[in-house]
Short mmCIF file of N, CA and C in Angstrom, two decimals:
data_model
loop_
_atom_site.label_atom_id
_atom_site.label_comp_id
_atom_site.label_asym_id
_atom_site.label_seq_id
_atom_site.Cartn_x
_atom_site.Cartn_y
_atom_site.Cartn_z
N LEU A 1 0.76 -1.26 0.06
CA LEU A 1 -0.08 0.07 0.05
C LEU A 1 0.81 1.32 -0.21
N ARG A 2 2.03 1.35 0.79
CA ARG A 2 2.91 2.39 0.72
C ARG A 2 3.44 2.59 -0.48
N SER A 3 3.76 1.86 -1.48
CA SER A 3 4.15 1.94 -2.32
C SER A 3 3.60 2.14 -3.63
N LEU A 4 2.34 2.00 -3.37
CA LEU A 4 1.24 2.56 -4.05
C LEU A 4 1.06 4.13 -3.87
N VAL A 5 0.95 4.41 -2.46
CA VAL A 5 0.65 5.65 -2.35
C VAL A 5 1.97 6.66 -2.93
N GLU A 6 3.09 6.27 -2.75
CA GLU A 6 4.47 6.78 -3.25
C GLU A 6 4.27 7.14 -4.61
N SER A 7 4.07 5.80 -5.64
CA SER A 7 3.91 5.82 -6.92
C SER A 7 2.93 6.54 -7.17
N ILE A 8 1.85 6.83 -6.48
CA ILE A 8 0.60 7.77 -7.39
C ILE A 8 1.53 9.38 -7.06
N ARG A 9 1.86 9.53 -5.81
CA ARG A 9 2.29 10.95 -5.28
C ARG A 9 3.36 11.15 -6.40
N HIS A 10 4.42 10.42 -6.70
CA HIS A 10 5.46 10.81 -7.62
C HIS A 10 4.98 11.20 -8.89
N ARG A 11 4.01 10.42 -9.45
CA ARG A 11 3.68 10.77 -10.85
C ARG A 11 2.31 12.00 -10.75
N SER A 12 2.10 12.18 -9.92
CA SER A 12 1.23 13.43 -9.74
C SER A 12 2.11 14.82 -9.21
N GLY A 13 3.43 14.48 -8.93
CA GLY A 13 4.19 15.70 -8.70
C GLY A 13 4.01 16.29 -7.48
N VAL A 14 3.40 15.64 -6.41
CA VAL A 14 3.31 16.03 -5.03
C VAL A 14 4.64 15.16 -4.68
N LEU A 15 5.70 16.13 -3.66
CA LEU A 15 7.01 15.57 -3.51
C LEU A 15 7.06 14.81 -2.13
N SER A 16 6.25 15.82 -1.32
CA SER A 16 6.54 15.32 0.22
C SER A 16 5.56 14.14 0.43
N ILE A 17 6.05 13.07 0.88
CA ILE A 17 5.40 11.96 1.48
C ILE A 17 5.25 11.48 2.83
N ALA A 18 4.09 11.62 3.17
CA ALA A 18 4.11 11.76 4.69
C ALA A 18 4.24 10.27 5.10
N PRO A 19 4.94 10.03 6.18
CA PRO A 19 5.28 9.05 6.67
C PRO A 19 4.05 8.20 7.14
N PRO A 20 4.05 6.99 7.68
CA PRO A 20 2.99 6.23 7.99
C PRO A 20 2.64 6.79 9.56
N MET A 21 1.18 6.76 9.98
CA MET A 21 0.80 7.42 11.16
C MET A 21 1.46 6.75 12.30
N THR A 22 1.96 7.47 13.13
CA THR A 22 2.83 6.57 14.57
C THR A 22 1.43 6.35 15.50
N GLU A 23 2.03 5.97 16.76
CA GLU A 23 1.18 6.03 17.75
C GLU A 23 0.52 6.70 18.57
N GLY A 24 1.12 7.98 18.56
CA GLY A 24 0.63 8.81 19.19
C GLY A 24 -0.19 9.89 18.49
N ALA A 25 -0.45 9.67 17.10
CA ALA A 25 -1.18 10.50 16.10
C ALA A 25 -2.81 10.28 16.53
N THR A 26 -3.11 11.58 16.06
CA THR A 26 -4.82 11.63 16.39
C THR A 26 -5.34 10.67 15.54
N GLN A 27 -6.38 10.42 16.48
CA GLN A 27 -7.53 9.75 15.93
C GLN A 27 -8.39 10.30 14.60
N PRO A 28 -8.82 9.27 13.44
CA PRO A 28 -9.36 10.09 12.44
C PRO A 28 -10.89 10.32 13.00
N ASP A 29 -11.29 11.63 12.15
CA ASP A 29 -12.92 12.14 12.36
C ASP A 29 -13.68 10.81 12.06
N LEU A 30 -13.55 10.22 10.77
CA LEU A 30 -14.41 9.42 10.02
C LEU A 30 -13.67 8.03 9.70
N ARG A 31 -14.18 7.01 9.96
CA ARG A 31 -13.30 5.77 9.84
C ARG A 31 -14.61 4.90 8.73
N VAL A 32 -13.83 4.81 7.54
CA VAL A 32 -14.85 4.24 6.43
C VAL A 32 -14.00 2.69 6.00
N ILE A 33 -15.23 1.93 5.80
CA ILE A 33 -14.33 0.47 5.18
C ILE A 33 -14.53 0.46 3.48
N MET A 34 -13.75 0.33 2.75
CA MET A 34 -13.92 0.09 1.45
C MET A 34 -13.42 -1.00 1.18
N CYS A 35 -14.54 -1.88 0.62
CA CYS A 35 -14.82 -3.34 0.40
C CYS A 35 -14.70 -3.55 -1.01
N LEU A 36 -13.46 -4.11 -1.53
CA LEU A 36 -13.46 -4.91 -2.89
C LEU A 36 -13.49 -6.28 -3.15
N HIS A 37 -13.71 -6.84 -4.16
CA HIS A 37 -13.77 -8.57 -4.64
C HIS A 37 -12.54 -8.98 -4.93
N CYS A 38 -11.75 -10.03 -4.66
CA CYS A 38 -10.70 -10.71 -4.78
C CYS A 38 -10.87 -10.59 -6.33
N GLY A 39 -9.83 -10.61 -6.79
CA GLY A 39 -9.58 -11.19 -8.63
C GLY A 39 -10.52 -10.26 -9.53
N ASP A 40 -11.10 -9.11 -9.29
CA ASP A 40 -11.71 -8.25 -10.24
C ASP A 40 -10.55 -7.41 -10.98
N PRO A 41 -11.07 -7.54 -12.26
CA PRO A 41 -9.92 -7.07 -12.99
C PRO A 41 -9.74 -5.41 -13.36
N TYR A 42 -9.14 -4.61 -12.09
CA TYR A 42 -8.96 -3.45 -12.15
C TYR A 42 -7.95 -2.98 -11.47
N SER A 43 -7.19 -1.91 -11.40
CA SER A 43 -6.05 -1.44 -10.77
C SER A 43 -6.70 -0.86 -9.44
N ILE A 44 -6.28 -1.43 -8.20
CA ILE A 44 -6.72 -0.74 -7.13
C ILE A 44 -6.72 0.96 -7.25
N GLU A 45 -5.53 1.34 -7.90
CA GLU A 45 -5.56 2.94 -8.27
C GLU A 45 -6.82 3.80 -8.78
N LYS A 46 -7.71 2.80 -9.42
CA LYS A 46 -8.92 3.39 -10.10
C LYS A 46 -9.63 3.89 -9.06
N VAL A 47 -9.56 3.32 -7.72
CA VAL A 47 -10.69 3.83 -6.93
C VAL A 47 -9.93 4.55 -5.56
N LEU A 48 -8.60 4.31 -5.58
CA LEU A 48 -8.12 4.91 -4.42
C LEU A 48 -7.57 6.12 -4.97
N GLY A 49 -7.30 6.29 -6.34
CA GLY A 49 -6.51 7.49 -7.07
C GLY A 49 -6.85 8.85 -6.14
N PRO A 50 -8.37 9.00 -6.20
CA PRO A 50 -8.72 10.31 -5.85
C PRO A 50 -8.38 10.74 -4.57
N LEU A 51 -8.11 9.47 -3.68
CA LEU A 51 -7.72 9.89 -2.01
C LEU A 51 -6.02 9.89 -2.28
N LEU A 52 -5.36 8.92 -2.70
CA LEU A 52 -4.08 9.10 -2.90
C LEU A 52 -3.21 10.55 -3.51
N GLY A 53 -4.24 11.01 -4.22
CA GLY A 53 -3.19 12.27 -4.70
C GLY A 53 -3.45 13.43 -3.99
N HIS A 54 -3.68 13.55 -2.89
CA HIS A 54 -3.89 14.73 -1.85
C HIS A 54 -2.44 14.25 -1.43
N SER A 55 -1.97 15.66 -0.97
CA SER A 55 -0.71 15.96 -0.13
C SER A 55 -0.74 15.62 1.19
N THR A 56 -2.14 15.46 1.68
CA THR A 56 -2.23 15.03 3.17
C THR A 56 -2.60 13.36 3.46
N CYS A 57 -2.34 12.53 2.32
CA CYS A 57 -2.64 11.33 2.46
C CYS A 57 -1.35 10.47 3.23
N HIS A 58 -1.63 9.74 4.05
CA HIS A 58 -0.65 8.86 4.42
C HIS A 58 -0.76 7.68 4.89
N GLN A 59 -0.41 6.46 5.05
CA GLN A 59 -0.74 5.25 5.34
C GLN A 59 -0.90 5.04 6.81
N SER A 60 -1.97 4.81 7.13
CA SER A 60 -2.31 4.64 8.71
C SER A 60 -2.48 3.63 9.28
N GLY A 61 -2.28 2.43 8.52
CA GLY A 61 -2.29 1.38 9.14
C GLY A 61 -1.64 0.25 7.78
N GLU A 62 -1.69 -1.26 8.49
CA GLU A 62 -1.49 -1.81 7.54
C GLU A 62 -2.06 -1.91 5.93
N ARG A 63 -3.31 -1.95 6.46
CA ARG A 63 -4.04 -2.03 4.89
C ARG A 63 -5.01 -0.51 5.13
N SER A 64 -4.65 0.57 5.30
CA SER A 64 -5.50 1.68 5.35
C SER A 64 -4.90 3.21 5.08
N VAL A 65 -5.19 4.21 4.62
CA VAL A 65 -4.92 5.29 4.35
C VAL A 65 -6.00 6.39 4.85
N CYS A 66 -5.21 7.61 5.22
CA CYS A 66 -5.85 8.58 6.16
C CYS A 66 -5.57 9.91 5.09
N VAL A 67 -6.69 10.85 5.28
CA VAL A 67 -6.42 11.77 4.23
C VAL A 67 -7.35 12.76 4.93
N GLU A 68 -6.77 13.93 4.76
CA GLU A 68 -7.51 15.45 5.05
C GLU A 68 -8.74 15.79 4.04
N GLN A 69 -9.86 15.88 4.19
CA GLN A 69 -11.08 16.39 3.13
C GLN A 69 -11.35 17.30 3.97
N GLN A 70 -11.74 18.33 2.70
CA GLN A 70 -12.54 19.70 3.02
C GLN A 70 -14.00 19.24 2.77
N ILE A 71 -14.74 19.18 4.07
CA ILE A 71 -16.22 18.88 4.06
C ILE A 71 -16.98 19.97 4.91
N ASP A 72 -17.52 20.81 3.85
CA ASP A 72 -18.57 21.48 4.13
C ASP A 72 -17.71 22.88 5.16
N ASP A 73 -16.71 23.30 4.74
CA ASP A 73 -15.76 24.28 5.03
C ASP A 73 -15.25 24.01 6.49
N LYS A 74 -15.23 22.47 6.54
CA LYS A 74 -14.29 22.02 7.90
C LYS A 74 -13.32 20.74 7.08
N THR A 75 -12.32 20.84 7.93
CA THR A 75 -11.12 19.84 7.35
C THR A 75 -11.59 18.57 8.27
N LYS A 76 -11.63 17.31 7.53
CA LYS A 76 -11.91 16.36 8.32
C LYS A 76 -10.57 14.97 8.01
N LYS A 77 -10.37 14.59 8.70
CA LYS A 77 -9.53 13.72 8.87
C LYS A 77 -10.04 12.29 8.52
N VAL A 78 -10.10 11.57 7.55
CA VAL A 78 -10.77 10.47 7.25
C VAL A 78 -9.82 9.27 6.78
N GLU A 79 -10.34 7.84 7.72
CA GLU A 79 -9.40 6.88 7.41
C GLU A 79 -10.03 6.19 6.61
N VAL A 80 -9.61 5.72 5.35
CA VAL A 80 -10.09 4.45 4.81
C VAL A 80 -9.54 3.17 4.94
N ILE A 81 -9.99 2.24 5.45
CA ILE A 81 -9.41 0.60 5.53
C ILE A 81 -10.08 0.05 4.25
N LEU A 82 -9.00 -0.77 3.85
CA LEU A 82 -9.03 -1.76 2.48
C LEU A 82 -9.24 -3.26 3.01
N SER A 83 -10.48 -3.66 2.32
CA SER A 83 -11.00 -4.77 2.89
C SER A 83 -11.30 -5.50 1.77
N SER A 84 -11.29 -6.97 1.80
CA SER A 84 -12.00 -7.82 0.52
C SER A 84 -13.32 -7.92 1.30
N TYR A 85 -14.54 -8.37 0.68
CA TYR A 85 -15.77 -8.51 1.22
C TYR A 85 -15.71 -9.68 2.45
N HIS A 86 -14.95 -10.72 2.04
CA HIS A 86 -14.92 -11.76 3.06
C HIS A 86 -14.30 -11.34 4.55
N SER A 87 -13.50 -10.35 4.45
CA SER A 87 -12.38 -10.19 5.44
C SER A 87 -12.98 -8.89 5.94
N ALA A 88 -13.92 -8.16 5.71
CA ALA A 88 -14.54 -7.10 6.39
C ALA A 88 -15.23 -7.31 7.52
N ILE A 89 -15.70 -8.65 7.77
CA ILE A 89 -16.19 -8.97 8.89
C ILE A 89 -15.28 -8.83 10.17
N ASP A 90 -13.86 -8.69 9.83
CA ASP A 90 -12.65 -8.68 11.10
C ASP A 90 -13.24 -7.09 11.46
N PHE A 91 -13.63 -6.20 10.78
CA PHE A 91 -14.10 -4.87 11.56
C PHE A 91 -15.37 -4.69 12.38
N ARG A 92 -16.34 -5.72 12.67
CA ARG A 92 -17.54 -5.76 13.02
C ARG A 92 -17.53 -4.90 14.48
N GLU A 93 -16.28 -5.21 15.29
CA GLU A 93 -16.36 -4.84 16.66
C GLU A 93 -15.72 -3.39 16.57
N GLU A 94 -15.16 -2.48 15.08
CA GLU A 94 -14.69 -1.15 15.56
C GLU A 94 -15.59 -0.20 15.09
N LEU A 95 -15.47 0.64 15.26
CA LEU A 95 -16.32 1.97 15.08
C LEU A 95 -15.88 2.37 13.45
N VAL A 96 -16.98 1.91 13.00
CA VAL A 96 -17.01 2.67 11.71
C VAL A 96 -18.31 3.39 11.13
N HIS A 97 -17.89 4.52 10.32
CA HIS A 97 -18.92 5.53 10.10
C HIS A 97 -19.78 5.45 8.60
N GLY A 98 -19.26 4.25 7.82
CA GLY A 98 -19.69 4.23 6.25
C GLY A 98 -18.92 2.77 5.74
N PHE A 99 -19.37 2.70 4.54
CA PHE A 99 -18.99 2.07 3.81
C PHE A 99 -18.85 2.43 2.35
N ILE A 100 -17.26 1.84 1.56
CA ILE A 100 -17.64 2.15 0.11
C ILE A 100 -17.24 0.87 -0.21
N LEU A 101 -18.40 0.33 -1.40
CA LEU A 101 -18.63 -1.15 -1.87
C LEU A 101 -17.99 -1.19 -3.26
N VAL A 102 -17.28 -1.53 -3.66
CA VAL A 102 -16.59 -1.44 -5.24
C VAL A 102 -16.90 -2.81 -5.75
N TYR A 103 -17.24 -2.57 -7.30
CA TYR A 103 -17.46 -3.72 -7.85
C TYR A 103 -16.75 -3.44 -9.46
N SER A 104 -16.51 -4.32 -10.20
CA SER A 104 -16.13 -4.42 -11.65
C SER A 104 -17.30 -4.58 -12.05
N SER A 105 -17.67 -3.74 -13.10
CA SER A 105 -18.57 -3.70 -14.35
C SER A 105 -18.35 -4.97 -15.47
N ARG A 106 -17.05 -5.37 -15.53
CA ARG A 106 -16.92 -6.57 -16.11
C ARG A 106 -17.41 -7.92 -15.57
N ARG A 107 -17.68 -8.27 -14.37
CA ARG A 107 -18.16 -9.40 -13.60
C ARG A 107 -19.17 -9.55 -13.08
N LYS A 108 -20.34 -10.43 -13.14
CA LYS A 108 -21.26 -10.58 -12.38
C LYS A 108 -20.82 -10.89 -11.08
N ALA A 109 -19.77 -11.94 -11.03
CA ALA A 109 -19.54 -12.33 -9.53
C ALA A 109 -19.63 -11.26 -8.42
N SER A 110 -18.71 -9.95 -9.10
CA SER A 110 -18.55 -9.08 -8.42
C SER A 110 -19.49 -8.25 -7.87
N ILE A 111 -20.87 -7.99 -8.52
CA ILE A 111 -21.89 -7.29 -7.97
C ILE A 111 -22.87 -8.15 -7.06
N ALA A 112 -22.65 -9.66 -7.54
CA ALA A 112 -23.09 -10.56 -6.89
C ALA A 112 -22.67 -10.80 -5.18
N THR A 113 -21.38 -10.73 -5.13
CA THR A 113 -20.91 -10.58 -3.91
C THR A 113 -20.93 -9.16 -3.18
N LEU A 114 -21.14 -8.04 -3.70
CA LEU A 114 -21.42 -6.91 -3.11
C LEU A 114 -22.86 -6.54 -2.42
N SER A 115 -23.85 -7.14 -3.51
CA SER A 115 -25.13 -7.30 -3.35
C SER A 115 -25.48 -8.29 -1.86
N ALA A 116 -24.85 -9.19 -1.67
CA ALA A 116 -24.91 -10.20 -0.51
C ALA A 116 -24.59 -9.56 0.55
N PHE A 117 -23.08 -9.05 0.33
CA PHE A 117 -22.59 -8.31 1.22
C PHE A 117 -23.65 -7.12 2.09
N SER A 118 -24.16 -6.53 1.22
CA SER A 118 -24.62 -5.03 1.40
C SER A 118 -26.14 -5.50 2.35
N MET A 119 -26.52 -6.38 2.08
CA MET A 119 -27.65 -7.05 3.09
C MET A 119 -27.23 -7.08 4.57
N ASN A 120 -26.28 -7.33 5.11
CA ASN A 120 -25.75 -7.34 6.06
C ASN A 120 -25.08 -6.07 6.85
N ILE A 121 -25.30 -5.08 6.42
CA ILE A 121 -24.62 -3.58 6.33
C ILE A 121 -25.65 -2.86 7.65
N PRO A 122 -25.45 -2.48 8.83
CA PRO A 122 -26.21 -1.67 9.44
C PRO A 122 -26.41 -0.55 8.92
N GLU A 123 -27.29 0.73 9.67
CA GLU A 123 -27.89 1.52 9.01
C GLU A 123 -26.56 2.72 9.12
N LEU A 124 -25.79 2.51 8.05
CA LEU A 124 -25.07 3.48 7.83
C LEU A 124 -24.69 3.60 6.54
N PRO A 125 -24.08 4.78 6.11
CA PRO A 125 -24.13 5.51 4.83
C PRO A 125 -23.23 4.48 3.76
N ILE A 126 -23.78 4.83 2.90
CA ILE A 126 -23.04 3.49 1.71
C ILE A 126 -22.71 4.23 0.51
N GLN A 127 -21.71 3.99 -0.08
CA GLN A 127 -21.18 4.44 -1.53
C GLN A 127 -21.01 3.17 -2.31
N LEU A 128 -21.64 3.21 -3.46
CA LEU A 128 -21.48 1.84 -4.30
C LEU A 128 -20.52 2.40 -5.62
N VAL A 129 -19.32 1.87 -5.83
CA VAL A 129 -18.75 2.19 -7.06
C VAL A 129 -18.65 1.47 -8.17
N ALA A 130 -18.78 1.64 -9.19
CA ALA A 130 -18.61 0.48 -10.55
C ALA A 130 -17.49 0.71 -11.07
N VAL A 131 -16.41 0.18 -11.18
CA VAL A 131 -15.17 0.39 -12.07
C VAL A 131 -15.41 -0.13 -13.41
N THR A 132 -15.47 0.60 -14.31
CA THR A 132 -15.97 0.48 -15.71
C THR A 132 -14.37 0.49 -16.34
N ASP A 133 -14.70 -0.19 -17.60
CA ASP A 133 -13.54 -0.73 -18.69
C ASP A 133 -13.83 -0.79 -19.73
N SER A 134 -13.76 0.12 -20.50
CA SER A 134 -14.37 0.04 -21.98
C SER A 134 -13.18 -0.51 -22.95
N SER A 135 -11.99 -0.85 -22.48
CA SER A 135 -11.12 -0.85 -23.19
C SER A 135 -10.44 -2.67 -23.24
N ALA A 136 -11.49 -3.09 -22.61
CA ALA A 136 -11.27 -4.85 -22.63
C ALA A 136 -11.77 -5.64 -23.53
N GLY A 137 -11.21 -6.62 -24.14
CA GLY A 137 -11.70 -7.90 -24.80
C GLY A 137 -12.48 -7.16 -25.81
N ASN A 138 -13.72 -7.99 -26.32
CA ASN A 138 -14.34 -7.83 -27.13
C ASN A 138 -15.33 -6.64 -26.86
N PHE A 139 -15.09 -5.62 -27.83
CA PHE A 139 -15.72 -3.98 -27.29
C PHE A 139 -17.32 -4.32 -26.87
N HIS A 140 -18.19 -5.16 -27.89
CA HIS A 140 -19.63 -5.03 -27.84
C HIS A 140 -19.84 -5.84 -26.71
N GLN A 141 -19.26 -6.94 -26.43
CA GLN A 141 -19.80 -7.82 -25.31
C GLN A 141 -19.63 -6.91 -23.96
N THR A 142 -18.22 -6.37 -24.13
CA THR A 142 -17.81 -5.54 -22.84
C THR A 142 -18.88 -4.24 -22.76
N ALA A 143 -19.11 -3.99 -23.44
CA ALA A 143 -20.23 -2.54 -23.58
C ALA A 143 -21.46 -3.20 -22.81
N GLU A 144 -21.74 -4.25 -23.38
CA GLU A 144 -23.40 -4.54 -23.13
C GLU A 144 -23.32 -5.01 -21.53
N LEU A 145 -22.24 -5.75 -21.12
CA LEU A 145 -22.11 -6.40 -19.79
C LEU A 145 -21.97 -4.81 -19.00
N ASN A 146 -21.13 -4.09 -19.31
CA ASN A 146 -20.68 -2.55 -18.48
C ASN A 146 -22.23 -2.35 -18.27
N GLN A 147 -23.01 -1.85 -19.34
CA GLN A 147 -24.27 -1.33 -19.30
C GLN A 147 -24.91 -1.70 -18.07
N ILE A 148 -25.31 -3.36 -18.38
CA ILE A 148 -26.30 -4.15 -17.53
C ILE A 148 -25.84 -4.02 -15.78
N LEU A 149 -24.60 -4.19 -15.72
CA LEU A 149 -23.95 -4.17 -14.40
C LEU A 149 -24.01 -3.08 -13.69
N VAL A 150 -23.74 -1.81 -14.42
CA VAL A 150 -23.87 -0.44 -14.20
C VAL A 150 -25.22 -0.13 -13.54
N ALA A 151 -26.17 -0.41 -14.31
CA ALA A 151 -27.50 -0.22 -14.23
C ALA A 151 -28.01 -1.04 -12.81
N GLU A 152 -27.28 -2.40 -12.82
CA GLU A 152 -27.95 -3.16 -11.80
C GLU A 152 -27.23 -2.68 -10.49
N GLY A 153 -26.16 -2.10 -10.71
CA GLY A 153 -25.49 -1.20 -9.39
C GLY A 153 -26.22 -0.31 -8.83
N ASN A 154 -26.56 0.57 -9.80
CA ASN A 154 -27.37 2.06 -9.66
C ASN A 154 -28.92 1.61 -9.13
N ASN A 155 -29.53 0.39 -9.66
CA ASN A 155 -30.55 0.24 -8.96
C ASN A 155 -30.25 -0.57 -7.56
N LEU A 156 -29.35 -1.29 -7.34
CA LEU A 156 -28.98 -1.54 -5.80
C LEU A 156 -28.88 -0.50 -4.76
N ALA A 157 -28.34 0.65 -5.45
CA ALA A 157 -28.01 1.79 -4.67
C ALA A 157 -29.36 2.74 -4.27
N ASP A 158 -30.03 2.71 -5.22
CA ASP A 158 -31.59 3.01 -5.11
C ASP A 158 -32.09 2.24 -3.77
N GLN A 159 -32.04 0.94 -4.18
CA GLN A 159 -32.43 0.00 -2.80
C GLN A 159 -32.36 0.33 -1.37
N LEU A 160 -30.81 0.67 -1.41
CA LEU A 160 -30.04 0.87 0.04
C LEU A 160 -30.07 2.31 0.37
N ASN A 161 -30.50 2.94 -0.44
CA ASN A 161 -30.66 4.35 -0.28
C ASN A 161 -29.04 5.13 0.04
N ALA A 162 -28.07 4.33 -1.16
CA ALA A 162 -27.09 4.60 -1.22
C ALA A 162 -26.18 5.65 -2.15
N HIS A 163 -25.22 6.15 -2.10
CA HIS A 163 -24.97 6.95 -3.47
C HIS A 163 -24.23 6.11 -4.47
N PHE A 164 -24.05 6.44 -5.63
CA PHE A 164 -23.61 5.48 -7.01
C PHE A 164 -22.88 6.17 -7.66
N LEU A 165 -21.56 5.82 -7.77
CA LEU A 165 -20.52 6.61 -8.92
C LEU A 165 -19.86 5.55 -9.82
N THR A 166 -19.42 5.59 -10.80
CA THR A 166 -18.61 4.82 -11.64
C THR A 166 -17.28 5.38 -11.70
N SER A 167 -16.43 4.51 -11.32
CA SER A 167 -14.70 5.25 -11.50
C SER A 167 -14.39 4.72 -13.08
N GLU A 168 -13.67 5.57 -13.56
CA GLU A 168 -13.09 5.17 -15.11
C GLU A 168 -11.72 5.29 -14.83
N ALA A 169 -11.03 4.72 -16.06
CA ALA A 169 -9.46 4.98 -15.98
C ALA A 169 -8.94 6.45 -15.72
N ASN A 170 -7.99 6.38 -14.92
CA ASN A 170 -7.35 7.60 -14.63
C ASN A 170 -8.21 8.52 -13.73
N GLN A 171 -9.24 8.24 -12.93
CA GLN A 171 -9.88 8.88 -12.33
C GLN A 171 -9.05 9.76 -11.03
N ARG A 172 -9.02 10.82 -11.07
CA ARG A 172 -8.04 11.17 -9.79
C ARG A 172 -8.70 12.81 -9.43
N LYS A 173 -10.03 12.72 -9.60
CA LYS A 173 -10.67 13.83 -8.89
C LYS A 173 -10.65 14.05 -7.45
N SER A 174 -10.08 14.94 -6.96
CA SER A 174 -9.99 14.83 -5.36
C SER A 174 -11.21 14.99 -4.46
N ASN A 175 -12.41 15.37 -5.13
CA ASN A 175 -13.82 15.50 -4.58
C ASN A 175 -14.46 14.34 -5.05
N PHE A 176 -13.87 13.51 -5.54
CA PHE A 176 -14.61 11.92 -5.92
C PHE A 176 -15.62 11.39 -4.94
N TYR A 177 -15.24 11.30 -3.65
CA TYR A 177 -15.74 11.04 -2.71
C TYR A 177 -16.81 11.98 -1.87
N ASN A 178 -16.67 13.21 -2.15
CA ASN A 178 -17.39 14.06 -1.23
C ASN A 178 -18.59 14.05 -0.58
N SER A 179 -19.34 14.14 -1.61
CA SER A 179 -20.83 13.99 -1.49
C SER A 179 -20.96 12.57 -0.31
N PHE A 180 -20.32 11.63 -0.43
CA PHE A 180 -20.60 10.38 0.59
C PHE A 180 -19.99 10.72 2.09
N PHE A 181 -18.80 11.29 1.70
CA PHE A 181 -18.45 11.73 3.46
C PHE A 181 -19.02 12.90 3.88
N ARG A 182 -19.68 13.78 3.12
CA ARG A 182 -20.66 14.77 3.70
C ARG A 182 -21.89 14.08 4.44
N GLU A 183 -22.66 13.12 3.79
CA GLU A 183 -23.43 12.12 4.32
C GLU A 183 -22.71 11.60 5.57
N VAL A 184 -21.57 10.80 5.67
CA VAL A 184 -21.06 10.27 6.74
C VAL A 184 -20.42 11.11 7.90
N CYS A 185 -20.48 12.39 7.65
CA CYS A 185 -20.40 13.31 8.81
C CYS A 185 -21.86 13.55 9.62
N ASP A 186 -22.79 13.61 8.77
CA ASP A 186 -23.94 14.04 9.26
C ASP A 186 -24.78 13.19 10.24
#
């Protein structure tokens, strides 16, 4: 994870790389779990890029990053913990403020896992992210499956009263998750 943070910072021109958080560091204002499906055919950079591009981003744990986000004129420290869907249960005893559920729009198994997992989430804010990729394989088959699975994710988000986004290649907007983080703050 640290090498990913450093790689993205180097490419974006941010030279100061914050060291991992130490024991005496302040606790985050918000803690969010980002669940990903093992084996999905996309780079984790597609969903973490908007966070890792921040100059305040640093590794806060073995599988988490912390970033300062501007939310409604206040700076909030947001910790995003990366987990597979099957390992997310490890965090059931920890204080969590929301979930970012990521799936590939190229794999039915990815959204099926997300859908099953989402049924066990307590009343917390949820952000669904469909990672799209129109450059792979047979274009027409891929485009059709992308459309079907993106629509399925959007419908699931409506059922869950969740936010929905698609993440495409080179997605680096620093405000990508802001509306979700705003809801988590409320």
